[in-house]
C-alpha positions as semicolon CSV with decimal commas, in nm:
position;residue;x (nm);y (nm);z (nm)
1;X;-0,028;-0,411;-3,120
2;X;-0,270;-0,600;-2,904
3;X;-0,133;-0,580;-2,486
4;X;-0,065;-0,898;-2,339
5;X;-0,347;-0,976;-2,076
6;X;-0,149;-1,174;-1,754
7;X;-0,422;-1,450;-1,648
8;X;-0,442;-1,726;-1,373
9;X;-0,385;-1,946;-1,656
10;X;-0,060;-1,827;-1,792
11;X;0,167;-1,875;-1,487
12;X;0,460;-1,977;-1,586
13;X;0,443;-1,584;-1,725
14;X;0,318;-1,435;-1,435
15;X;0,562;-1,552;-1,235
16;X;0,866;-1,577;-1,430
17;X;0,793;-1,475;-1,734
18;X;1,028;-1,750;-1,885
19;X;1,282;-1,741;-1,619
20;X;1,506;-2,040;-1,587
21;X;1,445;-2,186;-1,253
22;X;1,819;-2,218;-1,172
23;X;1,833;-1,859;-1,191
24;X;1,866;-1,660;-0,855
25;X;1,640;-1,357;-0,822
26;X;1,712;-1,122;-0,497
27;X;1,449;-0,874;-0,361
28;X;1,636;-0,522;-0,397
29;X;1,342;-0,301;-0,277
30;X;0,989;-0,336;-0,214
31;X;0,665;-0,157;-0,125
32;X;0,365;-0,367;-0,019
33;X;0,052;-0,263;-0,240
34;X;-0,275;-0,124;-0,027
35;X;-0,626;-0,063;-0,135
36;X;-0,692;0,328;-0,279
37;X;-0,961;0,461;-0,066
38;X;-1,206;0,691;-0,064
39;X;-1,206;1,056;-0,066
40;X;-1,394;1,052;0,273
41;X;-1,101;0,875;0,446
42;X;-0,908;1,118;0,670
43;X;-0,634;1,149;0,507
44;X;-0,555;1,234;0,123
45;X;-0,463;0,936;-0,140
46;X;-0,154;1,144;-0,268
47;X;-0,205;1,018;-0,572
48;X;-0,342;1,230;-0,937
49;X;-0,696;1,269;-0,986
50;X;-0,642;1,005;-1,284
51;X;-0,375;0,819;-1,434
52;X;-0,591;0,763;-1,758
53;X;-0,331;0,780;-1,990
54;X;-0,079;0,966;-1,754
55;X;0,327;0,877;-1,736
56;X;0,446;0,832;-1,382
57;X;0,838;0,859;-1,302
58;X;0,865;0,687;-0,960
59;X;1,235;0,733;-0,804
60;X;1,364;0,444;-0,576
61;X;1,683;0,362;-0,415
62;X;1,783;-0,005;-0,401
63;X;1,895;-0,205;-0,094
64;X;2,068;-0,512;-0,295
65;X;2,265;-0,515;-0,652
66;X;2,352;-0,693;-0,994
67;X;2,394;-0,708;-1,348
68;X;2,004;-0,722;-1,418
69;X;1,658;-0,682;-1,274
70;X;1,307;-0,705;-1,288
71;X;1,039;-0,510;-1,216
72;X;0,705;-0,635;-1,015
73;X;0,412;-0,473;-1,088
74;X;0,065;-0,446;-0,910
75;X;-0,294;-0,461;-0,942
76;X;-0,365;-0,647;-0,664
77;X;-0,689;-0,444;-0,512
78;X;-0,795;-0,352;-0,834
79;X;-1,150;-0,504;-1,001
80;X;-1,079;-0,378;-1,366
81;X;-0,793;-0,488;-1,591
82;X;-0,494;-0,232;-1,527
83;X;-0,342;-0,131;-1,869
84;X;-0,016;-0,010;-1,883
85;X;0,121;0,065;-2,274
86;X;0,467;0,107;-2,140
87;X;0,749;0,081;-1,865
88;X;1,120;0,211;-1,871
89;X;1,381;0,193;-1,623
90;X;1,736;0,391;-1,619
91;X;1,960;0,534;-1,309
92;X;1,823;0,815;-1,144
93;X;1,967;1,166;-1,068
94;X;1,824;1,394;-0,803
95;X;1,472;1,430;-0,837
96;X;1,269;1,340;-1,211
97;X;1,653;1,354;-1,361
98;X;1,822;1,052;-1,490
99;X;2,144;0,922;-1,573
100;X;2,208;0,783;-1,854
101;X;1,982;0,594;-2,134
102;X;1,641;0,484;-2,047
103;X;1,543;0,105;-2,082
104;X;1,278;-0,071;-2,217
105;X;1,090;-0,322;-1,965
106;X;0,927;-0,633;-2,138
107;X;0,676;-0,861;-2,047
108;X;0,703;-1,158;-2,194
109;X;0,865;-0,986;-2,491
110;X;0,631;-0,721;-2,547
111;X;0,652;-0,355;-2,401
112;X;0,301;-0,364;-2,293
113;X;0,099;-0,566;-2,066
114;X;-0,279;-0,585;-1,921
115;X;-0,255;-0,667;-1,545
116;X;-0,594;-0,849;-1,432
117;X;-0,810;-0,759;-1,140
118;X;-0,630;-0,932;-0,803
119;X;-0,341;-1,002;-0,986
120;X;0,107;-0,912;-1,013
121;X;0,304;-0,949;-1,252
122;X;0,703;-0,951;-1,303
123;X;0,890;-0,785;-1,597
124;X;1,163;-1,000;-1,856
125;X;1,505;-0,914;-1,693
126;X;1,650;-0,573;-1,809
127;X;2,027;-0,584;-1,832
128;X;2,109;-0,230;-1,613
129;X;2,392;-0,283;-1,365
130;X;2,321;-0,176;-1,035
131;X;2,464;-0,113;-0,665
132;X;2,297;-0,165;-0,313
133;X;2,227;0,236;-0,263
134;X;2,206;0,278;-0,621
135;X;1,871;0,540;-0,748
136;X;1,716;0,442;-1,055
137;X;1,388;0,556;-1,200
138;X;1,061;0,352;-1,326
139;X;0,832;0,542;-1,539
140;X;0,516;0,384;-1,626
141;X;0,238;0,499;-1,896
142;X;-0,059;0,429;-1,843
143;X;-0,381;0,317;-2,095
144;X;-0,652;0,521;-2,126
145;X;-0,864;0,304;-1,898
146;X;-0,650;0,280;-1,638
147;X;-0,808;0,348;-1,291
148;X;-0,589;0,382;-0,965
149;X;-0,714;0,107;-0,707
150;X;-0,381;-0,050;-0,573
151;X;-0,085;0,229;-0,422
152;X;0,109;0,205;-0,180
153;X;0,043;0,549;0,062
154;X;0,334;0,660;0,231
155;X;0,658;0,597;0,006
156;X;0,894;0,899;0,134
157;X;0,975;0,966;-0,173
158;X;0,845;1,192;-0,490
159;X;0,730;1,087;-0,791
160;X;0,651;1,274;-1,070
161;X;0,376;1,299;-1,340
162;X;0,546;1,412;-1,668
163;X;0,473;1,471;-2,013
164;X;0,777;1,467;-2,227
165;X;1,045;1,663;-2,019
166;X;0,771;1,839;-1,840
167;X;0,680;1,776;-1,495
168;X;0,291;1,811;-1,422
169;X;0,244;1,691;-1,070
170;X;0,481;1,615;-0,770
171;X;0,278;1,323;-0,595
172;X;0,357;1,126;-0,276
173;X;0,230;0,779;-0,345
174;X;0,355;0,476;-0,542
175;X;0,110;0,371;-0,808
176;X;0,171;-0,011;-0,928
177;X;0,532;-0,017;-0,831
178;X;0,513;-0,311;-0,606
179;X;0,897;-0,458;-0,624
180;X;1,248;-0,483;-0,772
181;X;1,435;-0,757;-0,810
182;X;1,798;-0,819;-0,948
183;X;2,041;-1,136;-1,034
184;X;2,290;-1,143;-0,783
185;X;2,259;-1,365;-0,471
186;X;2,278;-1,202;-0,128
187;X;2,357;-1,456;0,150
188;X;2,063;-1,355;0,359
189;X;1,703;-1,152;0,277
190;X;1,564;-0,984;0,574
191;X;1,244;-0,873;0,556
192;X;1,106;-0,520;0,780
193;X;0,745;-0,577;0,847
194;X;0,553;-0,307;1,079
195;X;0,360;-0,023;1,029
196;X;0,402;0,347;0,975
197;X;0,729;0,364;1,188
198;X;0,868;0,074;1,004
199;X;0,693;0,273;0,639
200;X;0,900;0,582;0,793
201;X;0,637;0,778;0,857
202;X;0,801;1,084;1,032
203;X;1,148;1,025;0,823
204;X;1,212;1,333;0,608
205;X;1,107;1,267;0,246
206;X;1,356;1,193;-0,011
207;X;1,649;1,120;0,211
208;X;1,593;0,772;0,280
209;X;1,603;0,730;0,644
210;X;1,358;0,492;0,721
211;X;1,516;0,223;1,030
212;X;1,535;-0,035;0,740
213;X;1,743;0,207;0,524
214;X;1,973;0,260;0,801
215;X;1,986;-0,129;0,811
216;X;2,027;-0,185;0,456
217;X;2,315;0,065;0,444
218;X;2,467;-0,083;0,702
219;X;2,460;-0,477;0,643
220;X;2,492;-0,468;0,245
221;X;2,834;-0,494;0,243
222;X;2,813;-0,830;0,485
223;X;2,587;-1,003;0,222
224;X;2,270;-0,899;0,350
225;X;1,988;-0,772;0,153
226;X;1,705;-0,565;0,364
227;X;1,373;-0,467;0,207
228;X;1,102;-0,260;0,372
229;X;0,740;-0,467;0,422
230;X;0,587;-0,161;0,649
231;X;0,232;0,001;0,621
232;X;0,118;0,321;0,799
233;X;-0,152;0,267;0,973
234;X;-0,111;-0,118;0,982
235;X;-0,246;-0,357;1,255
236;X;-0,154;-0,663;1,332
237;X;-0,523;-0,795;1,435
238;X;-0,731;-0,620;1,211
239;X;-0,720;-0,382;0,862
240;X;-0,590;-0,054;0,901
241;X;-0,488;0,134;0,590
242;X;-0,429;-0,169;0,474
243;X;-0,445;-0,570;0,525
244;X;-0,382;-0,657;0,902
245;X;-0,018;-0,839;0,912
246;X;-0,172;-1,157;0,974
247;X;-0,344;-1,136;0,672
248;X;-0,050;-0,984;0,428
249;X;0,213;-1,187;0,584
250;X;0,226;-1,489;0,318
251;X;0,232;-1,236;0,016
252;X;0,468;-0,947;0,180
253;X;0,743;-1,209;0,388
254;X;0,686;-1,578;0,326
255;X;0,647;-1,533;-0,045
256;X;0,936;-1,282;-0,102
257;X;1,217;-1,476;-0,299
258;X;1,488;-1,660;-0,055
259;X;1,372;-1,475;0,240
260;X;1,540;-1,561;0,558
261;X;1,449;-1,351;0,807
262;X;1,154;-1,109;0,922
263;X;1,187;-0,792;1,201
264;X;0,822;-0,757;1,295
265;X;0,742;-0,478;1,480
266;X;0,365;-0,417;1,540
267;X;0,106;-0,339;1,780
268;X;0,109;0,055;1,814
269;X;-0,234;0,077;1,631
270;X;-0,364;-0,206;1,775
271;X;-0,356;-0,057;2,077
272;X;-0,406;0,288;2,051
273;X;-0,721;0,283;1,750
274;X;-1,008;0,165;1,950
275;X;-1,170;0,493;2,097
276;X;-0,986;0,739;1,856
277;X;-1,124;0,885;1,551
278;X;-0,974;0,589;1,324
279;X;-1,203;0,322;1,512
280;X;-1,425;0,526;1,751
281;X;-1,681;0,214;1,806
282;X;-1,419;-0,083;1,862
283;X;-1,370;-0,271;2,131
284;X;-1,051;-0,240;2,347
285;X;-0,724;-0,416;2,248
286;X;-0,660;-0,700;2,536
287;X;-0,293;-0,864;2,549
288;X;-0,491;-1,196;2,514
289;X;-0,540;-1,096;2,121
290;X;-0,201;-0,965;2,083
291;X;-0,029;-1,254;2,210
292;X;-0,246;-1,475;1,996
293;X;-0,172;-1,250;1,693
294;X;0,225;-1,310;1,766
295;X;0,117;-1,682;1,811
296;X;-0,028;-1,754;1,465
297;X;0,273;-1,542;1,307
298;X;0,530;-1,769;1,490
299;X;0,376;-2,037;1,372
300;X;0,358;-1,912;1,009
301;X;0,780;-1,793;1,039
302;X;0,808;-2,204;1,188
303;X;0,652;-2,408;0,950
304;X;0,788;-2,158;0,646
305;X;1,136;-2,180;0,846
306;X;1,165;-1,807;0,817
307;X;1,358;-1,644;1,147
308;X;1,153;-1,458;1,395
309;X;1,283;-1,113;1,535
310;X;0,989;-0,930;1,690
311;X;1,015;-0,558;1,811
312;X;0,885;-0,395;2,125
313;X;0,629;-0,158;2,086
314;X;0,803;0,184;2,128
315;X;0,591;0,463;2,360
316;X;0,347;0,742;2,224
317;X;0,239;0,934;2,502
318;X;0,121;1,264;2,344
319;X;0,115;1,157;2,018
320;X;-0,022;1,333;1,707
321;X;-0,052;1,639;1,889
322;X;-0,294;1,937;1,779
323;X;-0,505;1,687;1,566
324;X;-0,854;1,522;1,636
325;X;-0,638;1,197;1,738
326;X;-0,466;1,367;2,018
327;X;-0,760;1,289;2,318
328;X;-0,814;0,941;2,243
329;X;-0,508;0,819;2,081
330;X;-0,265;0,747;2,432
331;X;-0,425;0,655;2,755
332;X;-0,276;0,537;3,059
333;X;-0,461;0,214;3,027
334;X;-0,326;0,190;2,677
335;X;0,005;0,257;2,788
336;X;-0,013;-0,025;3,056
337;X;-0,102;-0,248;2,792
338;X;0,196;-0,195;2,579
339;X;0,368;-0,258;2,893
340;X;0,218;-0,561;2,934
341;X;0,247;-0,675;2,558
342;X;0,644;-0,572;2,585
343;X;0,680;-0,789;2,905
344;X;0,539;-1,091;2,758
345;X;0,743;-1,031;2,425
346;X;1,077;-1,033;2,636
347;X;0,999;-1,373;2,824
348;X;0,787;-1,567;2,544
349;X;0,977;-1,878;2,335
350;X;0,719;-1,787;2,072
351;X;1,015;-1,562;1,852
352;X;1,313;-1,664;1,813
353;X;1,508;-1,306;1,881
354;X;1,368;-1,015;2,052
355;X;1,504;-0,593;1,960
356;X;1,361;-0,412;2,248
357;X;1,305;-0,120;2,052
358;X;1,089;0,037;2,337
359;X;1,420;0,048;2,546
360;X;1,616;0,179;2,253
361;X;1,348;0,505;2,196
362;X;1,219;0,546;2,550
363;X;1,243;0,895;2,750
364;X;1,469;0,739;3,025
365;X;1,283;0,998;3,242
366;X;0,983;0,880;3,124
367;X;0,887;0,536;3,011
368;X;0,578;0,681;2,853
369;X;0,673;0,903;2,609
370;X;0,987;0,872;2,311
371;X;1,308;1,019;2,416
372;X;1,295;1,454;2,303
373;X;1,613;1,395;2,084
374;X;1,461;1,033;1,925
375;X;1,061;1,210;1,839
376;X;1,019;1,304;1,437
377;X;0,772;1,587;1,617
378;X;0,450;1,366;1,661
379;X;0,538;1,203;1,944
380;X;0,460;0,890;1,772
381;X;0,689;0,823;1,496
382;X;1,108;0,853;1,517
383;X;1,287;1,108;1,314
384;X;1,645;0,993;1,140
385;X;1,812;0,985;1,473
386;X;1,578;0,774;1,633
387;X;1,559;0,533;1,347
388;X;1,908;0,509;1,336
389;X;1,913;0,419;1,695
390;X;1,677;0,169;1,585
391;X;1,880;0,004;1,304
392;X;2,179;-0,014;1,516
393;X;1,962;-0,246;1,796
394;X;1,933;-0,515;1,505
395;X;2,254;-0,687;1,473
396;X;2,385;-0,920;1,258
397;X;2,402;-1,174;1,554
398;X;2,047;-1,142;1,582
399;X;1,932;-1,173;1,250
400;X;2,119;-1,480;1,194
401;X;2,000;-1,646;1,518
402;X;2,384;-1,617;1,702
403;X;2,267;-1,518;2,001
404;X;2,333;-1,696;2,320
C-alpha cells in the first residue's frame, strides 16, 4: 500500500486531518522537538544508532483527559521524508508493559504516513478513554529509510526499542513523539516554557516529577490542563540545544490549541554559557539583552492575548560540579547579573504575574547557591522537593491573572 506523503499543499490533513472545526482538541502532553546533533557534541543523543526499520515504545503520562485523542508527530528538523509504516497507542503498565488492547493510529485513514522534511503532522482521533495522570504507550515503526534528525533530548522517561515482545534497547530520548491531544475541554491550558529545570533535568527518571508535573497533578481537578514546553540547555537569546525561546515561542506556546497561559522561566544559560565550555568565545550576557528578550516575548503573549507569568532565575553557585563546566559556569559577576535580571523582573509592567522562584529555591544563608534540601546534586537543577516547592509558588490566582 503506497504511505500517504503529508505536503504544504494538503493542509486541511496536516492539520486536522478532517477534523470538524467545532470540535475541541485539548493539549494533554507535549515535548517540543530539537535538532539531533552530532556525535562531537558533549553530550550523547540517547537515541539508537538507527531507527531504519526499528519499533519504538515511548511511555508518557498525560496531564489532561477524554474519550479520544490524537497523536502529533514530528519531523520538524529533518531534510529527508520521515517514513513511519505504523503507529499504535494503548494504556501503559510499568515500564514497555501495557494494559489492555493496542490501537491502531490513522492518518487520514491509512495506518501509514510519510512526514516531509520541516514538517508535523496529527493522527485521525483514536477512541481510547483516558484520565489526567493516566500512562499510555505510543509505539512507532519505522521505514527502512528512516533517519533520526528531530528528538526531543531529555524526556525523563524510558523508551524502549522492541521486536515483538522483546526489548532491544532502553533509550532516553523521544524520537517523533511531539504531542497528545484529546476531546475534552479543559477551562484553561497553561503552557511551562524554560529550559532544563523546567525539562526536569535533575528529576529522577520515570517518576514524573518535573515542577510542571507537580502542577498538572495539582490543578487538573480545577479544570486546568498543564503541558511541559521546556528544553535543556535552552536560551532565551540565542540556540542552545535547541531553538532560543524567542525563536520556538510561536510553534511551542502561541500555536498550542486554546492556550491561555505561559510560565516562562529562562535565563540560567544565558547567563552562565558565555566563557564555559558550551560557548567558550561569546560575548558576556548584559541585562540590556535580557530585558529586551522579555520585551519582544511580552509583546508576542499581548498581541496573541496569551497571559504572562515569568519566573526568577533560581541560583547556581557551584553548579555541575566535578565536570569541565564547573570553572566557568558561576561567577560572581554572573551571579550579580541574575540579581540584576531578578530585580528588574519584580518591578517591570512588561509580564503580567511574576513567581519568584529564586526566593522559593534560594539557600536563605546564601543567596548564591540553591537551598541543600531543594539541589537534585548539581547545584544547578532542583530535585522532586525543590520542584515541588516550585509548583506550589504558581497558584491558581496567578495563572488566571487574580492577583491584586
Amino acid at each position: 500500500m503506497k504511505p500517504i506523503i503529508a505536503t504544504t499543499a494538503s493542509l486541511i490533513f496536516a492539520l486536522s486531518t478532517g477534523i470538524a472545526h467545532s470540535e475541541e482538541w485539548t493539549p494533554a502532553w507535549t515535548a517540543s522537538p530539537e535538532a539531533v546533533w552530532s556525535t562531537e557534541f558533549d553530550f550523547p543523543t540517547g537515541l539508537p544508532d538507527s531507527i531504519a526499520g526499528q519499533t519504538i515504545r515511548q511511555p508518557l503520562t498525560l496531564a489532561w483527559g477524554g474519550d479520544r485523542l490524537r497523536i502529533t508527530l514530528s519531523n520538524s528538523y529533518g531534510t529527508t521524508p520521515l517514513p513511519v509504516d505504523a503507529a499504535m497507542v494503548a494504556l501503559g503498565g510499568e515500564g514497555a508493559a501495557l494494559k489492555g488492547q493496542e490501537l491502531p493510529v490513522l492518518f487520514g485513514g491509512k495506518p501509514e504516513v510519510t512526514i516531509p522534511p520541516g514538517a508535523r503532522i496529527t493522527s485521525d482521533p483514536v477512541a481510547l478513554p483516558v484520565e489526567a495522570g493516566q500512562r499510555i504507550s505510543v509505539t512507532l515503526s519505522y521505514g527502512e529509510d528512516a533517519v533520526a534528525q528531530d528528538f526531543h533530548w531529555d524526556a525523563r522517561e524510558t523508551s524502549f526499542v522492541i521486536d515483538g515482545n522483546r526489548i532491544d534497547e532502553e533509550i532516553t530520548a523521544r524520537v517523533s513523539l511531539a504531542g497528545v491531544l484529546t476531546d475534552h475541554p479543559a477551562e484553561m491550558v497553561v503552557v511551562a516554557m524554560g529550559d532544563s529545570i523546567t525539562d526536569g533535568n535533575g528529576a529522577a527518571m520515570n517518576e514524573d516529577v518535573r515542577w510542571p508535573d507537580f502542577l498538572a497533578r495539582r490543578l487538573a481537578p480545577e479544570g486546568v490542563a498543564v503541558i511541559n514546553a521546556g528544553i535543556s540547555g535552552g536560551r532565551l537569546l540565542s540556540d542552545g540545544m535547541g531553538k532560543s525561546v524567542l525563536a520556538r515561542i510561536d510553534r511551542d506556546v502561541f500555536a498550542v490549541p486554546g492556550v491561555d497561559a505561559v510560565v516562562l522561566l529562562i535565563g540560567t544559560n544565558d547567563i552562565a554559557w558565555p566563557g564555559s565550555p558550551f560557548a567558550p568565545d561569546e560575548a558576556p550576557m548584559t541585562l540590556e539583552g535580557l530585558q529586551a528578550g522579555i520585551s519582544a516575548i511580552a509583546a508576542k503573549a499581548r498581541l496573541q492575548g496569551v497571559h504572562l507569568i515569568v519566573g526568577t532565575v533560581p541560583p547556581f553557585r557551584g553548579a555541575l560540579p566535578d565536570t569541565p563546566m564547573e570553572a566557568t559556569y558561576w561567577s560572581a559577576g554572573k551571579d550579580g547579573l541574575r540579581r540584576e535580571f531578578n530585580d528588574w523582573l519584580r518591578t517591570t509592567d512588561l509580564v503580567d504575574e511574576l513567581v519568584d522562584f529564586d526566593a522559593v529555591l534560594r539557600d536563605p544563608d546564601d543567596h548564591s547557591q540553591l537551598k541543600p534540601t531543594y539541589d537534585s546534586g548539581d547545584r544547578l537543577h532542583p530535585g522532586a522537593a525543590g520542584n515541588e516547592a516550585m509548583a506550589a509558588a504558581v497558584s491558581s490566582k496567578v495563572l488566571k491573572g487574580e492577583t491584586p
